[in-house]
C-alpha cells in the first residue's frame, strides 16, 4: 500500500494540487493505520484467552481451535499459549531433568516452567481431565480417583449392608457369569477358568439386599401362570411357520380358560402325520397347582412354543418356575439398538456358558425337580458376548427390549414374569448357596491357590478367609431376620468355627506381637494382617452378635470384642502420613510397605466412618478424617 501512495504522490504537480493532495494523502494514511490495527485486533480475538490449548495436557478437546488432525490456528502456530498477566505469549522449549536420571520436554515463560500433566499423572499418581463447567472448559485435578460414602445414620445390622447398594457385582470384570445352576457369580479372580468365590458371592447377595431397601419397588409383568390366561400370545413355530394358539382353525384348538376354571381342552397342533405337539395346563403332582406343560419335537427343523409380547418390554429381569423332563431349552429373544436381534438360551445341561455370534447359551443343570429361575438378562447377554468379542465396549449392547420367550423340549413351567429387578430372589439364591455348601468345619473353602508374596508360602486350594466367613454371616443373619428360618441362623453360628482356629492350623485367627487377636483375610504364614478384610470379618461378627440370643452367641460377642481391641491398638500402624497401607507385611516380613491403592484407601475410610456410628471410641472418626485429607493432597507434618 505504501508504494501505491508514493506513486500517487509523484504523479502530482503544481502548488494548488499539492495542498489538495496533502490532505488526500493524510486521509489515506489514516485509513491505512486504522485498517491495519483492526486486522490485528480481530486476529488476536480469534484465540480464546481463558483456555489452555494445544496438547499441553495430552487431553482431547472439543474446541474448534484444537483439531485431532493438527489443523487450526493453534496447531499452525506449533506453540501452546497460556494466559498470563501480560496477555497471550509464546512459550519457549526447555528440558526438565528429573532426579538427574532422564529429561521431560517442558515449556517456560518469564521464569515459570510448565510440566506436562501426562508426566505429573504418572510420577505423582494424580488425576485430571478437561470438563465443561457453566459453559466454560476447565481442568479438574484430583489426588485420588475414589469416592467416600458417608453413613446416612447408625449402622443397622439387619438393614443396608454398609454402602453396598452402590455396587453391581454381576457386571464386574472378574465375574465370568452368573451360574445358571446356582444363581451366584462365577469368579475369574486368580483362576481364569472360573470358580465359586465366597467373598464375591456374599457381596453379590449383600448388594442385592441393600438395593432392595434403597430402590423403588420394581415394576412386574406376569406373562403366564397356571391358573390364569396369558397376557401375551402363544404360538407354535415349525418349519418357520407360526401357528397362533388362540384362534380356531382346522389345526389349532381354541383354549377356553376362564380365571380359576381349568381349560376343557389342550392346546395342540396336529400335523399331516398326526403327530401332536401339546401345550397343556395340568395339575402338578408335586405342587398340586395348575402349571403349563409343554412338549415339542424336532421334525427336520426345531420347533417350539413362543410367547410373543404385545409390545417389546424394557423389563430385563426374567423369573419363572421350571421342572425339566427332557431336552428343555427356554429361549429369550431380545431386540437391541439398530434393531439387532440377540438370543439367550437357558439349556438343560451342566455346561457353564458358551456363545456364538449374537446368541448366548447358559446351562441350568439337568435336575428334574422344580426350581426357581431368576435371570438378569442384561448381565447374561453382556457376559456371553464378552466371550466372543475382544472389545469390552462392544460387549455392552444398548436399548435392550424383550420380544418373545420360546419353550422347547418337555417340561413344566409356571409364573413366567418380567420385572425391572428381583433383588430378593438374587439375595436368597446366595443365602441358600451358603446353606448348601458349608462344610463340617463351618467354612466355605476357596478352591484356588493364592500367592501373596515371594517370602510367604502360597495358600493351597481349600483355605478359609475371615472376610468370606464374615460377609457370609452378614448374608445369613439378614436372611434369618427376613424369614425367621432358623436354618440360616444355625449356619451363621456354625460359620464362627474358623475364627477359633489359628491360621497355620487351617483357621483364620492369628495374633499381632503375640498379643492382639487378628482375623486373616488371607491366612498366610507369616501373617499378612490385611486391614479391610479384618474389618469386614468384624462386621459379620457384629451382625451375628446383634441377631443371636442363644448361649452359643456369647462366644461371638467375645470374638468381636477381642478383634475390636486389636483394631484400636493397631490401626495407627497402617498410616503412612500420606495414605494407608493395605496390610502390615512390612512388619511381619521386614520389607517395604504394601501401599493401598486409592480405592482400597477409600474402603478403609468408609469402614472407619461406619464403625464410628456404633462404636464410641473417637479413633475411628479421627483417623477417617485424617485419611480423607490425604485424598485431597494433605500430608503429615515434617519434623
C-alpha positions in Angstrom: 0.0 0.0 0.0 2.9 2.4 0.7 4.3 2.0 -2.8 0.9 2.9 -4.2 0.8 6.1 -2.1 4.3 7.1 -3.3 3.4 6.5 -6.9 0.3 8.6 -6.4 2.4 11.4 -4.8 5.0 11.6 -7.6 2.2 12.0 -10.2 1.1 15.3 -8.7 2.2 18.7 -10.0 1.5 22.4 -9.1 1.2 24.1 -5.7 -2.6 24.0 -5.7 -2.6 20.3 -6.4 0.0 19.8 -3.6 -2.2 21.4 -1.0 -5.2 19.4 -2.0 -3.3 16.1 -2.3 -1.5 16.5 1.0 -4.9 16.4 2.6 -5.8 13.3 0.5 -2.5 11.7 1.5 -3.2 12.3 5.2 -6.7 10.7 4.8 -5.2 7.7 3.0 -2.6 7.2 5.8 -5.3 7.4 8.5 -7.4 4.7 6.7 -4.3 2.5 6.3 -3.4 2.7 10.0 -7.0 2.1 11.1 -7.4 -0.9 8.8 -4.1 -2.4 10.0 -5.0 -2.0 13.7 -8.4 -3.6 13.2 -6.9 -6.5 11.3 -4.5 -7.4 14.1 -7.2 -6.9 16.8 -9.6 -9.2 15.0 -6.9 -11.9 14.6 -6.0 -11.8 18.2 -9.6 -12.1 19.2 -9.8 -15.4 17.3 -7.7 -17.1 20.1 -9.6 -17.6 23.4 -7.7 -16.2 26.3 -9.4 -18.2 29.1 -8.3 -21.7 28.0 -5.1 -23.6 27.9 -4.9 -25.1 24.4 -2.5 -27.1 22.3 -1.6 -30.6 23.6 -0.1 -29.4 26.9 -2.1 -31.9 29.0 -2.4 -34.6 26.3 -6.1 -34.4 26.7 -8.6 -34.2 23.9 -10.6 -31.1 23.4 -13.8 -30.3 21.6 -12.8 -26.7 20.9 -12.7 -25.7 17.2 -9.1 -24.3 17.7 -7.9 -27.8 18.6 -8.3 -30.5 15.9 -7.1 -34.0 16.0 -5.6 -33.7 12.5 -3.4 -30.8 13.7 -5.2 -28.2 11.5 -6.3 -25.0 13.2 -4.9 -21.6 14.4 -3.1 -23.1 17.4 -1.8 -26.1 15.6 -0.4 -23.9 12.8 1.5 -21.8 15.4 3.1 -25.1 16.7 3.5 -23.4 20.1 1.0 -23.7 23.0 -0.3 -20.4 24.5 -1.3 -19.6 28.1 -3.0 -16.7 29.7 -0.5 -14.6 31.7 -0.6 -11.2 33.3 0.8 -9.8 30.1 -1.7 -11.5 27.9 -1.0 -14.3 25.5 2.6 -15.1 25.0 4.6 -17.8 23.3 6.2 -20.5 25.4 9.8 -21.5 25.0 11.0 -25.1 25.0 13.1 -26.3 27.9 14.2 -29.7 29.1 13.2 -30.7 32.7 15.9 -33.0 34.2 14.1 -35.4 36.6 16.3 -36.5 39.5 19.4 -36.4 37.3 18.1 -39.6 35.5 16.0 -38.5 32.5 14.5 -35.5 30.9 11.0 -34.4 30.1 10.1 -31.8 27.4 8.7 -28.8 29.2 7.8 -25.1 28.5 8.9 -21.9 30.1 7.8 -18.3 30.2 9.2 -15.4 32.3 10.9 -17.9 34.8 7.8 -20.0 35.1 8.2 -23.7 34.0 5.2 -25.7 32.7 5.5 -29.5 33.1 3.2 -31.8 31.1 0.3 -33.2 33.1 0.8 -36.6 31.5 4.2 -36.7 33.3 2.7 -35.5 36.6 0.0 -38.2 36.4 2.5 -41.0 36.1 5.0 -39.5 38.5 2.8 -38.5 41.4 -0.3 -40.7 40.7 -2.6 -37.7 40.4 -5.6 -37.5 38.1 -7.2 -34.8 35.9 -9.3 -34.1 32.9 -10.8 -31.2 31.0 -14.5 -30.7 31.7 -17.3 -28.2 30.9 -18.4 -26.0 33.7 -21.0 -23.3 33.3 -20.4 -23.4 29.5 -16.6 -22.9 30.0 -13.9 -25.5 29.9 -11.7 -26.0 32.9 -9.1 -28.6 34.1 -10.0 -30.5 37.2 -7.2 -32.0 39.2 -7.8 -34.8 41.8 -5.3 -36.5 44.1 -7.5 -39.6 44.2 -10.0 -41.3 42.0 -12.2 -43.0 44.5 -15.3 -41.9 46.4 -16.1 -41.7 50.1 -19.5 -42.9 51.2 -20.7 -41.1 54.3 -23.0 -43.0 56.5 -26.7 -41.9 56.5 -27.1 -42.8 60.1 -26.3 -45.5 62.7 -25.4 -48.9 61.1 -28.3 -51.3 61.2 -27.1 -55.0 61.4 -30.3 -56.1 59.7 -30.6 -53.3 57.1 -28.5 -51.9 54.3 -25.0 -53.5 54.4 -22.5 -50.7 54.7 -22.6 -48.9 51.2 -23.2 -51.9 49.1 -26.3 -50.5 47.4 -23.8 -48.7 45.2 -22.3 -52.0 43.9 -23.3 -54.0 40.8 -21.2 -57.2 41.4 -22.6 -59.1 38.4 -21.0 -56.8 35.8 -17.5 -56.8 37.3 -14.7 -57.8 35.0 -13.7 -60.6 37.4 -17.2 -62.2 37.2 -17.3 -64.8 34.3 -21.0 -65.1 34.5 -23.9 -65.8 37.0 -24.2 -69.6 37.3 -27.3 -71.0 35.7 -27.5 -73.8 38.3 -26.6 -71.9 41.5 -27.7 -68.3 40.7 -24.4 -66.9 42.1 -21.3 -65.3 40.4 -18.6 -67.5 38.9 -15.3 -65.7 39.6 -12.2 -65.5 37.4 -10.1 -64.0 40.3 -6.8 -66.0 40.4 -8.2 -68.6 38.0 -9.4 -67.7 34.5 -11.4 -70.9 34.2 -13.8 -69.7 36.9 -14.6 -70.8 40.5 -17.1 -70.1 43.2 -15.5 -67.5 45.4 -17.4 -67.0 48.7 -16.4 -63.3 49.1 -17.7 -62.4 45.7 -20.9 -64.5 46.2 -21.6 -62.8 49.5 -21.0 -59.3 48.1 -23.4 -60.2 45.2 -26.1 -61.1 47.8 -25.5 -58.1 50.1 -25.6 -55.7 47.2 -29.0 -57.0 46.0 -30.3 -57.0 49.6 -29.2 -53.4 50.0 -30.6 -52.3 46.7 -34.0 -53.8 47.6 -34.1 -51.4 50.6 -32.9 -48.3 48.8 -34.5 -48.5 45.3 -38.2 -48.0 44.5 -40.4 -51.1 44.1 -39.9 -52.9 40.9 -42.4 -53.0 38.0 -43.7 -56.5 37.4 -45.4 -58.1 34.4 -46.8 -61.5 34.9 -46.9 -63.1 31.4 -48.4 -66.5 32.2 -49.3 -68.5 35.3 -51.1 -71.9 35.6 -54.4 -70.5 36.7 -54.7 -67.5 34.5 -54.9 -66.6 30.9 -51.6 -65.3 29.4 -51.2 -61.6 28.8 -49.2 -62.4 25.6 -49.9 -64.7 22.7 -48.5 -68.3 22.5 -47.7 -69.7 19.1 -46.1 -72.9 17.8 -43.3 -72.5 15.4 -42.4 -75.3 12.9 -40.5 -75.1 9.6 -40.5 -71.3 10.0 -44.4 -71.2 10.1 -46.1 -69.8 13.2 -49.5 -71.1 14.3 -51.3 -69.0 16.9 -52.8 -70.9 19.8 -55.6 -68.6 20.5 -57.5 -68.9 17.2 -59.9 -71.6 16.0 -58.6 -73.2 12.8 -58.6 -76.7 11.4 -55.3 -77.3 13.1 -55.5 -75.4 16.3 -58.0 -75.9 19.1 -59.0 -72.8 20.9 -58.1 -72.6 24.6 -61.1 -71.8 26.7 -59.7 -70.6 30.0 -61.7 -68.6 32.4 -60.0 -67.5 35.6 -59.8 -70.4 38.1 -61.6 -72.8 35.7 -59.2 -75.4 34.1 -59.4 -75.3 30.3 -61.6 -78.1 28.9 -59.2 -78.8 26.1 -55.5 -78.8 25.5 -53.5 -76.6 23.1 -52.2 -78.8 20.2 -51.1 -78.5 16.7 -51.8 -81.6 14.5 -49.5 -82.1 11.6 -50.1 -84.2 8.4 -48.6 -87.3 10.1 -50.9 -86.9 13.1 -48.1 -86.1 15.4 -49.3 -83.7 18.1 -47.4 -81.0 20.0 -49.3 -80.3 23.1 -49.3 -77.2 25.3 -51.4 -78.2 28.2 -52.5 -76.8 31.5 -52.3 -79.6 34.1 -52.3 -80.2 37.8 -48.7 -80.7 39.0 -48.3 -83.7 41.2 -45.7 -82.0 43.4 -47.2 -78.6 44.0 -50.8 -79.7 43.5 -51.3 -76.5 41.5 -52.0 -75.7 37.9 -48.9 -75.4 35.7 -48.2 -75.3 31.9 -46.9 -78.5 30.4 -45.0 -78.1 27.1 -43.8 -80.7 24.6 -42.1 -80.1 21.3 -40.1 -82.3 19.0 -37.7 -81.9 16.1 -39.1 -82.8 12.7 -36.5 -81.7 10.2 -36.2 -78.3 12.0 -36.5 -77.1 15.5 -40.0 -76.4 16.9 -41.1 -74.6 20.0 -43.9 -72.7 21.7 -43.3 -69.0 21.6 -44.9 -66.4 23.9 -44.8 -63.1 22.0 -45.3 -60.0 23.9 -47.9 -57.5 22.7 -45.1 -54.9 22.7 -41.4 -55.2 23.4 -40.6 -54.8 27.1 -37.8 -53.0 28.8 -38.2 -55.2 31.9 -34.9 -57.1 31.7 -35.2 -59.5 34.7 -36.9 -62.8 33.9 -38.2 -65.2 36.5 -40.1 -68.5 36.2 -40.6 -71.8 38.0 -39.4 -74.8 35.9 -39.4 -78.5 36.0 -37.4 -80.2 33.2 -38.2 -83.6 31.9 -36.2 -83.9 28.6 -34.1 -81.6 26.3 -35.5 -78.4 27.7 -34.4 -75.0 26.4 -36.0 -71.7 27.3 -35.0 -69.1 24.8 -35.5 -65.3 25.1 -35.4 -63.1 22.0 -34.1 -59.6 22.7 -34.0 -56.6 20.4 -31.2 -54.1 20.8 -30.2 -50.8 19.2 -30.3 -50.6 15.4 -32.8 -53.5 15.6 -30.1 -56.0 16.4 -31.5 -59.4 17.4 -30.0 -61.3 20.3 -31.0 -64.6 21.8 -30.4 -66.0 25.3 -30.8 -69.8 25.6 -31.2 -71.4 29.0 -30.4 -75.1 28.3 -30.8 -78.4 30.2 -27.1 -79.1 30.5 -24.3 -78.9 33.1 -22.1 -76.8 30.8 -21.5 -73.3 32.1 -21.8 -70.9 29.2 -21.0 -70.6 25.5 -21.7 -68.1 22.8 -21.9 -67.8 19.0 -22.4 -64.5 17.1 -25.4 -62.9 18.9 -26.6 -66.0 20.7 -25.6 -67.0 24.3 -26.1 -70.4 25.9 -26.2 -70.9 29.7 -26.6 -74.3 31.3 -29.3 -74.6 34.0 -28.5 -78.1 35.1 -30.1 -81.5 34.4 -32.2 -82.0 37.6 -35.8 -82.8 37.3 -37.1 -81.1 40.4 -38.9 -77.8 40.5 -36.6 -74.9 40.6 -36.9 -71.1 40.6 -35.0 -69.4 37.8 -34.2 -65.7 38.1 -32.0 -64.1 35.4 -30.8 -60.6 34.8 -31.0 -60.7 31.0 -28.7 -57.6 30.7 -25.9 -59.4 32.7 -26.3 -62.7 30.9 -26.1 -61.1 27.5 -23.2 -58.9 28.3 -21.2 -61.8 29.9 -21.9 -64.1 27.0 -20.9 -61.6 24.3 -17.7 -60.9 26.2 -16.6 -64.5 25.4 -16.6 -63.8 21.7 -15.7 -60.1 21.4 -12.3 -58.8 22.1 -13.5 -55.3 22.9 -15.5 -54.9 26.2 -17.2 -51.8 24.9 -18.6 -53.9 22.0 -19.9 -56.4 24.5 -22.4 -53.9 26.0 -25.4 -53.7 23.8 -27.8 -50.8 24.4 -31.5 -50.1 24.4 -32.5 -53.8 25.0 -36.1 -55.0 25.0 -37.6 -58.4 25.4 -39.7 -59.5 22.4 -40.6 -63.2 23.0 -39.9 -66.3 25.0 -39.8 -69.8 23.4 -40.1 -73.2 25.1 -38.6 -76.3 23.6 -38.3 -79.9 24.8 -40.5 -81.5 27.5 -41.1 -79.8 30.8 -43.5 -77.8 33.1 -43.4 -74.1 33.7 -45.2 -71.6 35.8 -45.2 -67.9 36.8 -43.4 -66.5 33.8 -42.6 -62.9 34.8 -40.7 -60.0 33.5 -39.7 -57.3 36.0 -37.4 -54.3 36.4 -35.5 -56.1 39.2 -35.7 -59.1 41.5 -33.2 -58.2 44.2 -34.5 -60.5 46.9 -34.6 -63.5 44.6 -30.9 -63.0 43.9 -30.3 -62.5 47.6 -31.9 -65.7 48.6 -30.1 -67.6 45.9 -26.9 -66.5 47.7 -28.2 -67.3 51.2 -29.3 -70.8 50.1 -25.9 -71.4 48.4 -24.2 -70.7 51.7 -26.5 -73.2 53.5 -25.9 -75.9 50.9 -22.1 -75.5 50.6 -21.0 -75.0 54.2 -18.5 -77.8 55.2 -18.3 -79.7 58.5 -15.8 -77.1 59.9 -18.2 -74.3 59.4 -16.3 -72.8 56.4 -16.6 -72.2 52.7 -13.2 -73.3 51.3 -11.7 -71.3 48.5 -10.6 -73.8 45.9 -7.8 -71.9 44.1 -4.3 -71.2 45.3 -3.3 -67.7 46.4 0.1 -66.1 46.0 0.7 -63.0 48.2 4.4 -62.6 48.4 7.6 -64.5 47.4 8.5 -64.6 51.1 5.2 -66.1 52.2 4.1 -69.6 51.5 1.3 -69.8 48.9 -2.2 -70.7 50.1 -3.1 -74.1 48.8 -6.7 -74.6 47.5 -9.1 -75.2 50.4 -8.2 -72.2 52.5 -10.7 -70.1 54.5 -11.0 -66.4 54.5 -12.1 -64.4 57.6 -13.6 -61.8 55.2 -15.5 -64.5 53.4 -16.8 -66.0 56.6 -17.8 -62.6 57.9 -19.6 -61.5 54.8 -21.4 -64.9 54.6 -22.6 -64.4 58.2 -23.9 -60.9 57.2 -25.9 -62.5 54.5 -27.3 -65.3 56.7 -28.3 -63.1 59.6 -30.3 -60.9 57.2 -31.9 -64.0 55.6 -32.9 -65.2 59.1 -34.3 -61.8 60.1 -36.5 -61.6 56.9 -37.8 -65.2 57.0 -37.5 -66.4 60.6 -36.0 -69.6 59.2 -33.6 -70.8 61.9 -31.5 -72.8 59.3 -30.0 -69.5 58.2 -29.1 -68.6 61.8 -27.7 -72.0 62.6 -25.5 -71.8 59.5 -24.3 -68.4 60.6 -23.4 -69.6 64.1 -21.6 -72.6 62.6 -19.5 -70.2 60.4 -17.8 -68.9 63.6 -15.7 -72.1 64.0 -12.7 -71.0 61.8 -12.4 -67.8 63.9 -11.3 -70.0 66.9 -8.6 -71.8 64.9 -5.1 -70.4 64.1 -4.2 -69.7 60.6 -1.4 -72.4 60.5 -4.0 -75.0 61.6 -6.5 -74.2 58.8 -8.3 -71.4 60.6 -8.3 -67.7 60.2 -7.1 -66.4 63.6 -3.6 -65.1 64.3 -2.1 -62.6 66.7 0.0 -59.4 66.3 3.0 -59.1 68.6 1.9 -62.3 70.3 -0.9 -60.4 72.0 -3.6 -58.9 69.8 -6.1 -61.1 68.1 -6.5 -60.7 64.3 -8.7 -62.5 61.8 -7.0 -63.0 58.4 -8.5 -62.4 55.0 -5.5 -64.4 53.7 -4.3 -66.9 56.4 -0.7 -66.7 55.4 2.4 -67.8 57.3 3.9 -65.4 58.3 0.7 -63.3 58.8 -0.2 -60.5 56.4 -2.8 -58.5 58.5 -5.0 -57.2 55.7 -7.0 -54.3 57.1 -10.1 -54.2 55.0 -10.7 -57.9 55.2 -10.3 -57.8 59.0 -12.9 -55.1 59.4 -15.3 -56.9 57.1 -14.9 -60.0 59.4 -15.7 -57.9 62.4 -18.9 -56.6 60.7 -20.1 -60.2 60.3 -19.4 -61.0 63.9 -21.2 -57.8 64.9 -24.2 -58.6 62.8 -24.4 -62.1 64.4 -23.8 -60.7 67.9 -26.8 -58.3 67.4 -29.0 -61.1 66.0 -28.3 -64.2 68.0 -29.8 -64.7 71.5 -28.6 -68.3 72.1 -26.0 -69.3 74.7 -23.6 -70.1 71.8 -23.6 -66.5 70.8 -21.8 -65.3 73.9 -18.6 -66.6 72.3 -19.5 -64.5 69.2 -19.5 -61.3 71.3 -16.1 -62.3 72.8 -14.6 -62.8 69.4 -15.9 -59.4 68.2 -14.6 -57.6 71.3 -11.2 -59.1 71.0 -11.0 -58.0 67.4 -12.2 -54.5 68.2 -9.5 -54.1 70.9 -6.8 -55.1 68.4 -8.1 -52.8 65.7 -8.0 -49.8 68.0 -4.4 -50.6 69.1 -3.0 -51.5 65.6 -4.9 -49.0 63.4 -2.2 -46.3 63.6 0.4 -48.7 62.1 -1.5 -48.5 58.8 -1.0 -44.7 58.5 1.8 -43.7 56.1 1.4 -39.9 56.6 0.0 -39.5 53.0 -2.2 -42.6 52.7 -2.7 -46.0 54.2 -1.2 -49.5 53.8 -3.1 -52.5 52.5 -1.6 -54.8 55.1 1.3 -55.0 57.6 3.7 -57.2 55.7 6.4 -54.5 56.3 6.1 -55.6 60.0 5.8 -59.4 59.5 8.3 -59.7 56.7 10.5 -56.6 57.2 10.1 -55.4 53.7 8.8 -52.2 52.1 5.1 -51.3 52.9 2.4 -52.5 50.6 0.7 -49.2 50.0 -3.1 -49.2 49.5 -4.5 -48.1 46.1 -6.9 -45.2 46.4 -9.9 -47.5 46.1 -8.7 -49.6 49.0 -7.7 -46.5 50.9 -11.3 -45.2 50.4 -12.6 -48.6 51.6 -10.7 -48.1 54.8 -12.2 -44.7 55.3 -15.7 -45.9 54.5 -15.3 -48.8 57.0 -14.0 -46.5 59.8 -16.8 -44.0 59.2 -19.3 -46.8 59.6 -17.7 -48.1 62.7 -17.9 -44.7 64.2 -21.7 -44.8 64.1 -21.9 -47.5 66.7 -18.5 -47.7 68.4 -17.9 -44.8 70.8 -14.1 -44.6 70.6 -13.2 -41.4 68.7 -10.2 -43.1 67.0 -12.3 -44.3 64.1 -13.7 -40.8 63.2 -10.4 -39.0 63.7 -8.3 -41.5 61.6 -11.0 -41.4 58.9 -10.9 -37.6 58.8 -7.2 -37.6 58.5 -7.2 -40.2 55.7 -9.8 -38.2 53.9 -7.4 -35.3 54.0 -4.7 -37.4 52.3 -7.1 -37.9 49.4 -7.1 -34.1 48.9 -3.3 -33.8 48.9 -2.7 -33.2 52.6 0.4 -34.7 54.3 1.6 -35.4 57.8 3.7 -32.6 59.2 7.5 -32.7 58.8 9.9 -32.5 61.8 
